mmCIF file of C-alpha atoms in Angstrom:
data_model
loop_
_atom_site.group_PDB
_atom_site.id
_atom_site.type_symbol
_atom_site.label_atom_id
_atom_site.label_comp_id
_atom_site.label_asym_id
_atom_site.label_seq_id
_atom_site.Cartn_x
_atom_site.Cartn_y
_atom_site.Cartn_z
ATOM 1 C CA UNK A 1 33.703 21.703 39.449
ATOM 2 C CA UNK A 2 34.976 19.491 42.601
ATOM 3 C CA UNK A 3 35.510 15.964 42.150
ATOM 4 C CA UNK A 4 33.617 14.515 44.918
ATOM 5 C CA UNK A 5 36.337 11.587 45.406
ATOM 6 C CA UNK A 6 39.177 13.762 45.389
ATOM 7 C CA UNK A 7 38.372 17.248 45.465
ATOM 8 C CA UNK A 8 40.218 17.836 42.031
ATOM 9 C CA UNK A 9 39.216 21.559 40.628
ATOM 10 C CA UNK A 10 37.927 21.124 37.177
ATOM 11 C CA UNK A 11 36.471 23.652 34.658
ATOM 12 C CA UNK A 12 33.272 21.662 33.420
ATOM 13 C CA UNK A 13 31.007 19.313 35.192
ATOM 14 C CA UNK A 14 31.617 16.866 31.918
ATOM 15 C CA UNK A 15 35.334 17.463 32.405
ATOM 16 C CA UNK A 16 34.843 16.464 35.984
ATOM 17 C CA UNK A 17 32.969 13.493 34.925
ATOM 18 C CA UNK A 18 34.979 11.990 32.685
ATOM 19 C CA UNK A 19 37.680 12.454 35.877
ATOM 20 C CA UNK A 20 35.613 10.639 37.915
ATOM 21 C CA UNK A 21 35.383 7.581 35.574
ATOM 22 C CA UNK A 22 38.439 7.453 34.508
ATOM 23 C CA UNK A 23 40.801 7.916 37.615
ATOM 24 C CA UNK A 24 38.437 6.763 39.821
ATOM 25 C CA UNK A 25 36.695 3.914 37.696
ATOM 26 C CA UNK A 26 33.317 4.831 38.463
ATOM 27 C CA UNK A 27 30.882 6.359 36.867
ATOM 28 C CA UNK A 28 28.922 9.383 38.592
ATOM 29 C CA UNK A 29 25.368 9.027 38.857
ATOM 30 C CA UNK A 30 23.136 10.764 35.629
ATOM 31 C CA UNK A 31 19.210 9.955 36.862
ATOM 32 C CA UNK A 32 17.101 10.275 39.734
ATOM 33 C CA UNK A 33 14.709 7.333 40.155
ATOM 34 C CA UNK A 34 10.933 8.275 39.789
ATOM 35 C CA UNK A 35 9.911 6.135 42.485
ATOM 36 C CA UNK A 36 12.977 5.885 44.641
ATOM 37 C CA UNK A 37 14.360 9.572 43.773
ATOM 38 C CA UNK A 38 17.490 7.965 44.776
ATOM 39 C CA UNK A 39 20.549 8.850 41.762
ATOM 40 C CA UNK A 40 21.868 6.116 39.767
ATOM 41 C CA UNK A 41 23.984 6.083 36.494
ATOM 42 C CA UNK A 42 22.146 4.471 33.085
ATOM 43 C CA UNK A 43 25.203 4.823 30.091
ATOM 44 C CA UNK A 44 22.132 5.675 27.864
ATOM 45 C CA UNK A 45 20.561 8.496 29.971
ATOM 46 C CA UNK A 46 16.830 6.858 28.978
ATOM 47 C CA UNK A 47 15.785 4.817 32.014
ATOM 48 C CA UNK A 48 13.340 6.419 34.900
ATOM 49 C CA UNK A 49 13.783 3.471 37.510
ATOM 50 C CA UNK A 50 17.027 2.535 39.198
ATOM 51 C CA UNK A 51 18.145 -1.547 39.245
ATOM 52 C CA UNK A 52 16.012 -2.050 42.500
ATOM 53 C CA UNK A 53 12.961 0.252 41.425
ATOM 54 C CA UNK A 54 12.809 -1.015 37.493
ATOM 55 C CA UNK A 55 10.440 -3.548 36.723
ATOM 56 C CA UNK A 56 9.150 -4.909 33.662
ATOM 57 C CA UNK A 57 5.466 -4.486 34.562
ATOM 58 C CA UNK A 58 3.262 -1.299 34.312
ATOM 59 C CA UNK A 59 4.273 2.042 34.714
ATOM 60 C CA UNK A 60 7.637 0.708 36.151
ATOM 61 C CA UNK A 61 8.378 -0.196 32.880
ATOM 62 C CA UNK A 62 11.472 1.700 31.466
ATOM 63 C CA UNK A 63 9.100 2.098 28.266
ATOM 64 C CA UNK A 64 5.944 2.707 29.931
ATOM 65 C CA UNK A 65 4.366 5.756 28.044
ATOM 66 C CA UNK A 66 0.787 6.216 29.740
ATOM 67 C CA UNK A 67 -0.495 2.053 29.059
ATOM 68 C CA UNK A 68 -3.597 1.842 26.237
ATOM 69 C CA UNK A 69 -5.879 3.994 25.181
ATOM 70 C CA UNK A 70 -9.616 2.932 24.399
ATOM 71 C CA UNK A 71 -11.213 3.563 21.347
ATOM 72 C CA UNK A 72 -14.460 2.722 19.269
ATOM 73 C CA UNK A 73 -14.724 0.029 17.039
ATOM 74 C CA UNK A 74 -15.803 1.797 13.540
ATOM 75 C CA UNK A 75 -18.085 -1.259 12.436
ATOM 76 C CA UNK A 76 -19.577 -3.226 15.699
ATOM 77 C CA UNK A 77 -19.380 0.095 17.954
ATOM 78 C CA UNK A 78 -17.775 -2.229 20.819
ATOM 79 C CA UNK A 79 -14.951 -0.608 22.985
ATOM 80 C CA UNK A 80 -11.752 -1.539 22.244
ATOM 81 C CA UNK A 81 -8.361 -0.842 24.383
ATOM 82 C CA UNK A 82 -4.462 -0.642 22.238
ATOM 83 C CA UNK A 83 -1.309 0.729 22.836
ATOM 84 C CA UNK A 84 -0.724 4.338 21.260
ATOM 85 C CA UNK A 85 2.593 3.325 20.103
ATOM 86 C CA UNK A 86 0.709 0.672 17.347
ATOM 87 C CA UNK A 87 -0.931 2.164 14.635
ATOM 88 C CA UNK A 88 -4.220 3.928 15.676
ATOM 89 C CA UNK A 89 -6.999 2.025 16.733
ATOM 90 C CA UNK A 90 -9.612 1.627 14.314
ATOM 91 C CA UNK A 91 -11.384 -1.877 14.460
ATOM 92 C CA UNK A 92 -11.844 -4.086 17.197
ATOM 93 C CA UNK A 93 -10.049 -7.438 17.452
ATOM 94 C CA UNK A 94 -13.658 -9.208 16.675
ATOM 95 C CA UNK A 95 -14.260 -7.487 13.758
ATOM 96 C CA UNK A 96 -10.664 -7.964 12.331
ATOM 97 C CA UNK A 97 -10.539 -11.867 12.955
ATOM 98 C CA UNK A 98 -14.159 -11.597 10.777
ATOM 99 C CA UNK A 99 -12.662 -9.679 8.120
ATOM 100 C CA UNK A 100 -11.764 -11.304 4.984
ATOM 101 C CA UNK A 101 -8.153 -11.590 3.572
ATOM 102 C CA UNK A 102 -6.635 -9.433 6.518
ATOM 103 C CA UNK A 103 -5.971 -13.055 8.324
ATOM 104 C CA UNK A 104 -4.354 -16.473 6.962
ATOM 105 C CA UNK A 105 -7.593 -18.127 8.796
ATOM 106 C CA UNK A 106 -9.933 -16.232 7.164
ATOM 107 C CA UNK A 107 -8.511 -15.862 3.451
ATOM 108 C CA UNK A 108 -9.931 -13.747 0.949
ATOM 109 C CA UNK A 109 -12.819 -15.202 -1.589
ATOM 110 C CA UNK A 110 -10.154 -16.111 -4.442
ATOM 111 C CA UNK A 111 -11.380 -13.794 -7.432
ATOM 112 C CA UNK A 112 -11.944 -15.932 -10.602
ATOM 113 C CA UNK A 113 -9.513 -14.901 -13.337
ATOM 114 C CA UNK A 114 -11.111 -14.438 -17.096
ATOM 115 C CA UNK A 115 -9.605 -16.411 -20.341
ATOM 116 C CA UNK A 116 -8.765 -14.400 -22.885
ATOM 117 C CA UNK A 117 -6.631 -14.611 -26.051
ATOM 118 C CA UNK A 118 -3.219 -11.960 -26.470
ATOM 119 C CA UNK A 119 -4.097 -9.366 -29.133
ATOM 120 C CA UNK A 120 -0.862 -9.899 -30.488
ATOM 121 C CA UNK A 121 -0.346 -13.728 -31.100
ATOM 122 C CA UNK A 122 -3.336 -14.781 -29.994
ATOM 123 C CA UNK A 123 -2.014 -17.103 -27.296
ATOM 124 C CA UNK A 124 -4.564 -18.175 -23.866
ATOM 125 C CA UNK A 125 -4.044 -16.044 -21.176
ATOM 126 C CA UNK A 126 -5.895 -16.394 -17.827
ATOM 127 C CA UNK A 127 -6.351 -12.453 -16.306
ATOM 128 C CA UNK A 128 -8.027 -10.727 -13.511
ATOM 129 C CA UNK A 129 -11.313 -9.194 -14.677
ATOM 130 C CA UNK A 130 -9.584 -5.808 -13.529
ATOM 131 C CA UNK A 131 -6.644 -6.148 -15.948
ATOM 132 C CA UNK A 132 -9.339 -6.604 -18.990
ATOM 133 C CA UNK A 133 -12.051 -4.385 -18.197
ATOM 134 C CA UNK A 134 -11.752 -0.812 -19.650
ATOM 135 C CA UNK A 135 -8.522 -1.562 -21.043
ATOM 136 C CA UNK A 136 -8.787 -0.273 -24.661
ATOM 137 C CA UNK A 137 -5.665 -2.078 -25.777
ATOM 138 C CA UNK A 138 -6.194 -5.315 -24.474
ATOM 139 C CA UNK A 139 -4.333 -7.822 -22.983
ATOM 140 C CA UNK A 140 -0.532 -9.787 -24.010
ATOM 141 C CA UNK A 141 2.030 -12.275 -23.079
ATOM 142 C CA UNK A 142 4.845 -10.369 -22.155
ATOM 143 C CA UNK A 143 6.475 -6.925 -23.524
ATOM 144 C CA UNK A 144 7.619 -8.587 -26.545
ATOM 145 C CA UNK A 145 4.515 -9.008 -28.318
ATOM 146 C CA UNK A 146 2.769 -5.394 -26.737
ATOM 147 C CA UNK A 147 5.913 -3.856 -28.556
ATOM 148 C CA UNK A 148 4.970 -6.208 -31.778
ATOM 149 C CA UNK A 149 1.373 -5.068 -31.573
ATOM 150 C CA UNK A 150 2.529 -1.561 -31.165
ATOM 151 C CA UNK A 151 4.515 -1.759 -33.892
ATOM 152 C CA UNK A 152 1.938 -3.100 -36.024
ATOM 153 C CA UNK A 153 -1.816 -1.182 -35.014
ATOM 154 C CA UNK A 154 -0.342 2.473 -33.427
ATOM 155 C CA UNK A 155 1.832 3.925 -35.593
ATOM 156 C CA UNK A 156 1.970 7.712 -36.882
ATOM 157 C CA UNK A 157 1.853 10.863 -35.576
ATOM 158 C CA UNK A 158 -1.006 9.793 -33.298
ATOM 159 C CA UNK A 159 1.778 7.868 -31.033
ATOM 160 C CA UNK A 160 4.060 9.351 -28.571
ATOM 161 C CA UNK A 161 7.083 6.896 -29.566
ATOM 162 C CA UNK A 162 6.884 7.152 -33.100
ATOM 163 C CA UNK A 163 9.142 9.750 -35.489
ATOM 164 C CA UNK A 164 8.405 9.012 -38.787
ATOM 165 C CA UNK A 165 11.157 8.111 -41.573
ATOM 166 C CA UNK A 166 13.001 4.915 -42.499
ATOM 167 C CA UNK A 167 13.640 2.188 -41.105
ATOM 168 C CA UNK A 168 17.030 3.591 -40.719
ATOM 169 C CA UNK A 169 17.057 6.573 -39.672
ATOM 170 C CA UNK A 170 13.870 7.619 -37.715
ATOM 171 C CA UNK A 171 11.610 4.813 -37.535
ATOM 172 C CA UNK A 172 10.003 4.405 -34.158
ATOM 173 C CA UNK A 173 11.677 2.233 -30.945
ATOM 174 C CA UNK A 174 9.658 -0.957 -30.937
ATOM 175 C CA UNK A 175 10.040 -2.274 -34.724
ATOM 176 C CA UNK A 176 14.058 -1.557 -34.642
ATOM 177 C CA UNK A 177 14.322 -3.362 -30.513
ATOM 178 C CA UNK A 178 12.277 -6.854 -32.290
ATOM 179 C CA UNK A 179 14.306 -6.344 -35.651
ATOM 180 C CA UNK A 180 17.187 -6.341 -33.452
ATOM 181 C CA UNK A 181 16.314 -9.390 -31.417
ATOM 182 C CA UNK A 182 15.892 -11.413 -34.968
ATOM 183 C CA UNK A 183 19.240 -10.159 -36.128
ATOM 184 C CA UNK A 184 20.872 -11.439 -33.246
ATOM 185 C CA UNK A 185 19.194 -14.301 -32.866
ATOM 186 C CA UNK A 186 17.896 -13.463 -28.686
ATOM 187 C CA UNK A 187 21.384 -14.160 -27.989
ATOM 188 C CA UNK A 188 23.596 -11.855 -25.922
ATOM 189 C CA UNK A 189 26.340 -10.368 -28.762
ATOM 190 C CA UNK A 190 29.124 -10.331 -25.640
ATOM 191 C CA UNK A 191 28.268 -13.854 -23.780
ATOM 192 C CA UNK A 192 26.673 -16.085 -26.126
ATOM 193 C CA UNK A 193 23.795 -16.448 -23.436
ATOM 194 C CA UNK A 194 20.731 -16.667 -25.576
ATOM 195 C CA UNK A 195 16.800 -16.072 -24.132
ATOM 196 C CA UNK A 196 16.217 -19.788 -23.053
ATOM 197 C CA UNK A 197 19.308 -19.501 -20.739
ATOM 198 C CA UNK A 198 18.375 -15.973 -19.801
ATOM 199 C CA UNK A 199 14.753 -16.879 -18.993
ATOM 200 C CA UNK A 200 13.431 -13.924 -20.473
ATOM 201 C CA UNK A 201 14.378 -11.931 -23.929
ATOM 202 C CA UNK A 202 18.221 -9.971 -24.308
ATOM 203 C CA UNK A 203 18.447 -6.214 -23.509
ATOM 204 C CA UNK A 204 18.935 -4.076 -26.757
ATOM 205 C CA UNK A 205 21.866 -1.566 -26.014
ATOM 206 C CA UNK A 206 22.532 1.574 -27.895
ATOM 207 C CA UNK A 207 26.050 1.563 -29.031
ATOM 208 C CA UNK A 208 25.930 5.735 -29.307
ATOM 209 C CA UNK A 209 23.701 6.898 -26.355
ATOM 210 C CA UNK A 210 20.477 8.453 -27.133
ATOM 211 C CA UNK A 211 21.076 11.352 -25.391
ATOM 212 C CA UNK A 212 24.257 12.465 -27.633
ATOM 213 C CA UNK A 213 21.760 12.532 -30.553
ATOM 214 C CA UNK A 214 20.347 16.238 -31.609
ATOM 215 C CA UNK A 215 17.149 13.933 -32.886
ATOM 216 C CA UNK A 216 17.234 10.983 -30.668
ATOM 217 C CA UNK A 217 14.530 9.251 -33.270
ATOM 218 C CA UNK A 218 18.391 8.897 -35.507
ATOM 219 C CA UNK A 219 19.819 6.847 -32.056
ATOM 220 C CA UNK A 220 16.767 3.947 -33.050
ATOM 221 C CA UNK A 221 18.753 2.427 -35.940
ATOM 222 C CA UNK A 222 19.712 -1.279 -36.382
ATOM 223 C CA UNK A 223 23.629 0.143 -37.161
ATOM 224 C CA UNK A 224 23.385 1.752 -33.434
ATOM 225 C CA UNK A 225 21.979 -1.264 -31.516
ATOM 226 C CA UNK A 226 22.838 -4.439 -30.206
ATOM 227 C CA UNK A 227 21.611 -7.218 -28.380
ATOM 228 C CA UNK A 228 23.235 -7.451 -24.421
ATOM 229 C CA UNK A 229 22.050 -9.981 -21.390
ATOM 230 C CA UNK A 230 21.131 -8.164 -18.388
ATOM 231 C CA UNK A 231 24.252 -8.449 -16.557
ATOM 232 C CA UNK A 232 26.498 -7.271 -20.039
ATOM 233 C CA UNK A 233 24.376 -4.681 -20.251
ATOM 234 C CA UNK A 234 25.388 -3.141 -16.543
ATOM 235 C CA UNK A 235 28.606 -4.060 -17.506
ATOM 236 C CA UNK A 236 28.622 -2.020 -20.855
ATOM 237 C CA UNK A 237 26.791 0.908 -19.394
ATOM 238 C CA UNK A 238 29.311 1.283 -16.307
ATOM 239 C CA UNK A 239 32.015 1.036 -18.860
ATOM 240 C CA UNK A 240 33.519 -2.551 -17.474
ATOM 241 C CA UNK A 241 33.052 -4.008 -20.552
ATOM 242 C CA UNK A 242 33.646 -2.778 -24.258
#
């Protein structure tokens, strides 16, 4: 390849390129206008109109791809125009002002939540009617007392958590996690952080990982647990912290 400033030989038309811009501090040109079909250089390669061609209207657009597309609305049947590169037209602009919740002007009607009592403690809670209906073990404050209540109504082979045994050595994961949380008073055994601090209950961290356990019921004992705040917990597991 010729250098067309200089007449240097080159081997490549990149090598001769790279001459061009470096000695000669210009780049060589890399498009051919669409409207113009004059050359011009664009560092990205991308753009189909030089500077005096490009405009930011229409097809003269550097992202013009073919303008909108018309489509039917699927409720009202009206014809709608949008822009294939937004999601595919489907409703109308009518019909999606009209439809409820999909606007902050035209809000959902706010669904009216159900009172009913935790089936563990027996606390008020306020639920949506979704939540309550056609769920056979009802409803609870917070993992704590669905791990009490679990504890307390499913035990037995009939449960996928339980093992059988003693308390000690094969009793199932929710009973030894609250007895646990007692012992230690909801406190974090590392920081002295306890639950009203934390805003919510301690972790409960297996000292000997379940996994190292050929029966990994024998890992659920209070000897092999301890109570650890969130961020002692990461600590602990990423071996940080003893």
């Amino acid at each position: 390849m010729e250098c067309p400033s200089c007449g240097k030989q080159l081997a490549t038309e990149q090598g001769m390129r790279q001459h061009h811009t470096k000695v000669h501090n210009t780049p060589l040109p890399n498009r051919v206008c669409k409207r113009c079909h004059q050359e011009f250089y664009d560092p990205k390669s991308q753009r189909a109109y030089c500077e005096e061609c490009y405009s930011e209207q229409g097809n003269q657009n550097g992202n013009w791809r073919g303008g909108k597309e018309t489509e039917t609305c699927s409720v009202c049947d009206a014809t709608f125009s949008y822009y294939p590169s937004n999601k595919q037209g489907v409703y109308c602009s009518e019909c999606v002002k009209e439809a409820e919740g999909l606007l902050p002007e035209n809000p959902a009607e706010r669904i009216e939540l159900i009172r009913t009592a935790c089936s563990f403690c027996e606390a008020q809670l306020e639920r949506l009617p979704s939540s309550i209906n056609g769920n056979e073990y009802g409803s609870f404050c917070d993992l704590d007392c669905y791990g009490k209540w679990l504890s307390n109504n499913i035990v037995g082979s009939n449960h996928h958590q339980w093992e059988g045994g003693t308390l000690f050595y094969g009793e199932s994961w929710w009973p030894v996690r609250r007895k646990a949380l007692e012992g230690d008073n909801y406190t974090c055994q590392r920081c002295g952080a306890d639950s009203e601090e934390l805003g919510q209950n301690p972790d409960v961290h297996h000292l000997n990982r379940v996994r190292d356990f050929d029966d990994p019921s024998n890992a659920h004992t209070l000897s092999n647990v301890v109570s650890l705040c969130r961020s002692c917990h990461r600590l602990v597991e990423s071996g940080d912290k003893k």
